[in-house]
């Protein structure tokens, strides 16, 4: 359809304009009409505006909005606007649109020239808030723990056992697999590189110390943060969204005691167990590679391992595990409670939970390294 | 398609889950330009019927014909073209929580139409104005709205593409009586202005009495009574009698 079939105008003397609308004023012609309407509104003078609509065969809200846009500037300037030949079946829609169209546009949002600095300030304050929120959650969980110790009957044993099953026992296969591979890779790299100067048996020292002291607990913590921390945040977050946590509060119960404490405790128990299993699996992986790739017998591997590592290395690794679990659990619960009413926020806080807990686990591991070095372990 | 053809025609529709038959050989015509109210007991299959018509549930047998198209026979592209001509108001609004109210209304327009952005947002604001929401409300997120405003915003989204049919699932549930009667009036006004066919599932006796042209009563998986309010009151079916002549109906002085 040629565009000038839809809208013609004729500017007369004295600023008067006669506008003739024709054909279907519907969404299918909306793009063509959009520019025509703007051109016609431009052409309008200062005199009365006459809109002849007898040729309009159909009109929908899109067409009605465009008619409204055509006449609004003239009306705003106080010019007379006359509609001619409006069909009865179109009138109610035009009236309905005209009634609501006299809205004033919103003032545009002002953008401060110091927005970048403001953003920096806000993120610093957020960082402070994050830290205080974590401390608040730690305190709340400690208080709940103290209450539970005084009244052991109020402890949700079933929930804790169920959570232990989910985050502990069910993670065993994946932890076994990942740490086995990590142990095997360290052994392979050690043997490959140490062989150049004939020190390939030191690869066993490398595997033993690295796995027991650092990598076992770190890999397991990162796996648990990704697997269980994220699910804690998502669960608690959707309970927050659906007002379930508010429901628990209004019943006079403590969501920290009912929801958070069993989860965090389950994690604190599960992580040392997983670390132990993971470290053993990594040693097996390292042993397998030393035998198949390095050509060392199993007996050599075990003897060498016994010389290289002491109980201290094992203790250092195991001591760290419950603290890592506490960090993961507290971050997950804090982020879960920060979820707001929409789905985007749920996804955002689940991501935040995983990123923050992995970050904090690694930072904490650094502090532990300094601590154990200074006490000579 | 002549104007006489019904907007929706259901013939011998059967829907069930497992051994449980919820809709049992149901037939119903919804005329063009009418407001039809569907009533039925809780758990009686009203929502199942609605969801089956919308194609969200599978039927066992029977035919559905909407705006002259049978979903079993026409291609999926043709069915999408039909879907463009209906709008649905879900019970909880189902607004997209990450979009503002205006973006929610613009969403179907953006998907189906290539419009200049300025026209698109002015139509969205107009639709929101028609349902009684201001330009300030338009920039809010759904979580910032009250229950009544969510229903209004969802209605504006259902109307975004100028549909021929709107399906309303319990439009007044969760609203206070004043908001509910406002909403009833709004539906009636919009139906007149836009020439809509309205298929409305409701429990609200006031809505049934004030806005519906015809009422269909669903019991035992069938339509047991169909017609204006007077026909409901005259019906001999025990459930329909209990519904329309019960205490609440009397309190509402409908009888």
Coordinates of C-alpha atoms in Angstrom, one line a residue, chain B:
Chain B
X1 CA -14.9 -16.3 8.5
X2 CA -18.3 -14.8 9.2
X3 CA -19.1 -12.8 12.2
X4 CA -21.6 -15.4 13.2
X5 CA -18.9 -18.1 13.7
X6 CA -18.1 -18.5 17.4
X7 CA -14.8 -17.2 18.8
X8 CA -14.2 -20.5 20.5
X9 CA -16.0 -23.8 19.8
X10 CA -15.3 -26.8 22.0
X11 CA -16.7 -30.1 20.8
X12 CA -16.7 -33.3 22.8
X13 CA -13.6 -32.3 24.7
X14 CA -12.1 -35.0 27.0
X15 CA -9.2 -34.2 29.3
X16 CA -7.8 -36.3 32.1
X17 CA -4.7 -37.4 34.0
X18 CA -4.1 -41.1 34.6
X19 CA -7.4 -42.7 35.6
X20 CA -8.9 -39.4 36.4
X21 CA -11.2 -37.8 33.8
X22 CA -11.5 -34.1 34.6
X23 CA -13.3 -32.8 31.5
X24 CA -15.8 -35.4 30.1
X25 CA -17.2 -34.8 26.6
X26 CA -17.7 -31.1 27.1
X27 CA -19.1 -28.9 24.3
X28 CA -19.2 -25.1 24.5
X29 CA -19.5 -22.1 22.2
X30 CA -18.2 -18.7 23.1
X31 CA -19.8 -16.1 20.9
X32 CA -17.9 -13.2 19.4
X33 CA -18.0 -10.1 21.5
X34 CA -19.5 -11.6 24.6
X35 CA -18.2 -11.9 28.1
X36 CA -18.6 -15.5 29.2
X37 CA -18.1 -16.4 32.8
X38 CA -17.1 -20.0 33.7
X39 CA -17.9 -21.2 37.2
X40 CA -17.3 -24.5 38.9
X41 CA -16.3 -26.1 42.1
X42 CA -12.7 -25.7 43.3
X43 CA -10.7 -28.6 41.7
X44 CA -13.6 -29.1 39.3
X45 CA -11.5 -28.6 36.2
X46 CA -12.0 -24.9 35.4
X47 CA -8.3 -24.2 35.2
X48 CA -7.8 -27.5 33.4
X49 CA -10.3 -26.4 30.8
X50 CA -8.7 -23.0 30.4
X51 CA -5.2 -24.5 30.1
X52 CA -6.4 -27.0 27.6
X53 CA -8.0 -24.3 25.4
X54 CA -4.7 -22.4 25.6
X55 CA -2.8 -25.5 24.5
X56 CA -0.9 -25.8 27.8
X57 CA -2.4 -29.2 28.5
X58 CA -3.0 -32.1 26.2
X59 CA -6.5 -33.3 25.5
X60 CA -7.5 -36.9 25.1
X61 CA -10.1 -36.4 22.4
X62 CA -12.5 -33.8 21.0
X63 CA -11.8 -30.7 19.0
X64 CA -11.0 -27.1 19.9
X65 CA -11.6 -24.4 17.4
X66 CA -10.4 -20.9 18.2
X67 CA -11.0 -18.0 15.8
X68 CA -11.6 -20.5 13.0
X69 CA -8.4 -22.5 13.6
X70 CA -8.1 -26.0 14.9
X71 CA -4.8 -26.5 16.6
X72 CA -4.7 -30.2 15.6
X73 CA -5.0 -29.3 11.9
X74 CA -3.2 -26.1 11.2
X75 CA 0.5 -25.8 11.2
X76 CA 2.4 -24.5 14.2
X77 CA 3.2 -21.3 12.4
X78 CA -0.5 -20.7 11.7
X79 CA -1.3 -21.4 15.3
X80 CA 1.3 -18.9 16.4
X81 CA -0.6 -16.4 14.2
X82 CA -3.8 -17.2 16.1
X83 CA -2.0 -17.0 19.5
X84 CA -1.1 -13.4 18.5
X85 CA -4.9 -12.7 18.6
X86 CA -5.5 -13.8 22.2
X87 CA -4.3 -12.5 25.5
X88 CA -4.1 -14.2 28.8
X89 CA -4.4 -12.8 32.3
X90 CA -3.0 -15.4 34.7
X91 CA -4.3 -15.7 38.2
X92 CA -1.1 -14.4 39.8
X93 CA -0.4 -12.0 37.0
X94 CA 2.7 -13.8 35.8
X95 CA 4.5 -10.5 35.1
X96 CA 8.1 -11.0 34.3
X97 CA 9.8 -9.9 37.5
X98 CA 13.0 -8.6 36.0
X99 CA 11.2 -6.2 33.6
X100 CA 9.5 -3.0 34.5
X101 CA 5.7 -2.8 34.0
X102 CA 6.1 -0.9 30.8
X103 CA 8.7 -3.4 29.5
X104 CA 6.2 -6.2 30.4
X105 CA 3.6 -4.6 28.2
X106 CA 6.1 -3.9 25.4
X107 CA 7.4 -7.5 25.5
X108 CA 4.8 -9.1 23.2
X109 CA 4.9 -6.1 20.9
X110 CA 8.6 -6.4 20.6
X111 CA 8.4 -10.1 19.9
X112 CA 5.6 -9.9 17.2
X113 CA 5.8 -6.4 15.7
X114 CA 8.6 -4.2 14.4
X115 CA 7.5 -0.9 15.7
X116 CA 9.4 2.4 16.2
X117 CA 10.4 2.4 19.9
X118 CA 8.6 5.7 20.5
X119 CA 5.3 4.4 19.2
X120 CA 5.8 1.1 21.1
X121 CA 6.3 2.9 24.4
X122 CA 3.5 5.4 23.8
X123 CA 1.1 2.5 23.1
X124 CA 2.3 0.7 26.2
X125 CA 1.7 3.8 28.3
X126 CA -1.7 4.2 26.7
X127 CA -2.7 0.6 27.5
X128 CA -1.5 1.1 31.1
X129 CA -3.5 4.3 31.2
X130 CA -6.6 2.4 30.0
X131 CA -6.3 -0.1 32.9
X132 CA -5.7 2.8 35.3
X133 CA -2.0 2.8 35.9
X134 CA 0.0 6.0 35.7
X135 CA 3.3 6.7 33.8
X136 CA 5.0 6.6 37.2
X137 CA 3.7 3.1 37.8
X138 CA 4.9 2.1 34.4
X139 CA 8.5 2.4 35.4
X140 CA 8.1 0.3 38.5
X141 CA 9.1 -3.3 38.9
X142 CA 6.3 -5.9 39.5
X143 CA 7.6 -6.5 43.1
X144 CA 6.8 -2.8 43.9
X145 CA 3.2 -3.1 42.9
X146 CA 0.1 -4.0 45.1
X147 CA -2.0 -7.0 44.2
X148 CA -4.6 -4.9 42.4
X149 CA -2.0 -3.1 40.4
X150 CA -0.4 -6.4 39.4
X151 CA -3.7 -7.6 38.0
X152 CA -4.1 -4.3 36.1
X153 CA -0.6 -4.5 34.7
X154 CA -1.1 -8.1 33.7
X155 CA -4.4 -7.1 32.0
X156 CA -2.5 -4.4 30.1
X157 CA 0.0 -7.0 28.9
X158 CA -2.8 -9.3 27.9
X159 CA -4.2 -6.5 25.8
X160 CA -0.8 -5.4 24.4
X161 CA -1.4 -6.8 20.9
X162 CA -5.1 -5.7 20.6
X163 CA -6.3 -9.3 20.9
X164 CA -9.7 -10.6 19.8
X165 CA -10.1 -12.9 22.8
X166 CA -8.8 -12.4 26.3
X167 CA -8.8 -15.2 28.8
X168 CA -9.0 -14.1 32.4
X169 CA -8.2 -16.6 35.2
X170 CA -9.9 -15.5 38.3
X171 CA -9.4 -11.8 37.6
X172 CA -10.9 -10.5 40.9
X173 CA -9.5 -13.1 43.3
X174 CA -7.3 -11.6 46.0
X175 CA -8.8 -8.1 45.5
X176 CA -10.8 -6.2 48.0
X177 CA -14.5 -5.7 47.0
X178 CA -14.0 -2.1 45.9
X179 CA -10.9 -3.0 43.8
X180 CA -12.8 -6.1 42.5
X181 CA -15.8 -4.0 41.3
X182 CA -13.5 -1.5 39.8
X183 CA -11.8 -4.3 37.9
X184 CA -15.2 -5.6 36.8
X185 CA -16.1 -2.2 35.4
X186 CA -12.7 -2.0 33.8
X187 CA -13.2 -5.3 32.0
X188 CA -16.6 -4.2 30.8
X189 CA -15.3 -0.8 29.5
X190 CA -12.4 -2.3 27.7
X191 CA -14.5 -5.0 26.2
X192 CA -16.8 -2.3 24.7
X193 CA -14.0 -0.1 23.6
X194 CA -11.8 -2.8 22.0
X195 CA -14.6 -5.1 20.9
X196 CA -13.2 -8.0 22.9
X197 CA -14.4 -11.5 23.5
X198 CA -13.8 -12.4 27.1
X199 CA -13.6 -15.9 28.5
X200 CA -13.4 -15.5 32.3
X201 CA -12.9 -18.1 35.0
X202 CA -14.3 -16.7 38.2
X203 CA -15.7 -17.5 41.6
X204 CA -16.9 -13.9 42.1
X205 CA -20.7 -13.9 42.2
X206 CA -20.7 -10.1 41.8
X207 CA -18.6 -10.3 38.6
X208 CA -20.9 -13.0 37.2
X209 CA -23.9 -10.8 37.9
X210 CA -22.6 -7.5 36.7
X211 CA -20.2 -8.1 33.8
X212 CA -21.0 -11.5 32.3
X213 CA -23.3 -11.7 29.3
X214 CA -23.6 -15.5 29.8
X215 CA -22.5 -17.9 32.5
X216 CA -21.4 -21.5 32.0
X217 CA -21.5 -23.8 35.0
X218 CA -19.0 -26.7 35.0
X219 CA -19.8 -29.7 37.1
X220 CA -18.8 -33.4 36.7
X221 CA -16.7 -32.4 33.8
X222 CA -19.6 -31.1 31.7
X223 CA -21.3 -27.8 31.2
X224 CA -24.5 -28.3 33.3
X225 CA -26.0 -24.9 32.8
X226 CA -25.4 -22.2 30.2
X227 CA -27.1 -18.8 29.8
X228 CA -27.6 -15.5 31.5
X229 CA -27.9 -15.2 35.3
X230 CA -31.6 -15.8 35.1
X231 CA -31.0 -19.2 33.5
X232 CA -28.5 -20.0 36.3
X233 CA -31.1 -19.2 38.9
X234 CA -33.7 -21.3 37.1
X235 CA -31.4 -24.3 36.7
X236 CA -32.5 -27.5 38.4
X237 CA -29.0 -28.9 38.7
X238 CA -28.2 -29.3 42.5
X239 CA -24.7 -27.9 42.3
X240 CA -25.8 -24.9 40.3
X241 CA -28.7 -24.3 42.8
X242 CA -26.3 -24.6 45.7
X243 CA -23.9 -22.2 44.1
X244 CA -26.4 -19.5 43.0
X245 CA -28.9 -19.8 45.8
X246 CA -26.5 -20.4 48.7
X247 CA -25.9 -18.1 51.6
X248 CA -23.4 -16.0 49.8
X249 CA -25.5 -15.4 46.8
X250 CA -28.4 -14.4 49.1
X251 CA -26.1 -12.0 51.0
X252 CA -25.1 -10.5 47.7
X253 CA -28.9 -10.1 47.0
X254 CA -28.4 -11.7 43.6
X255 CA -31.5 -13.9 44.2

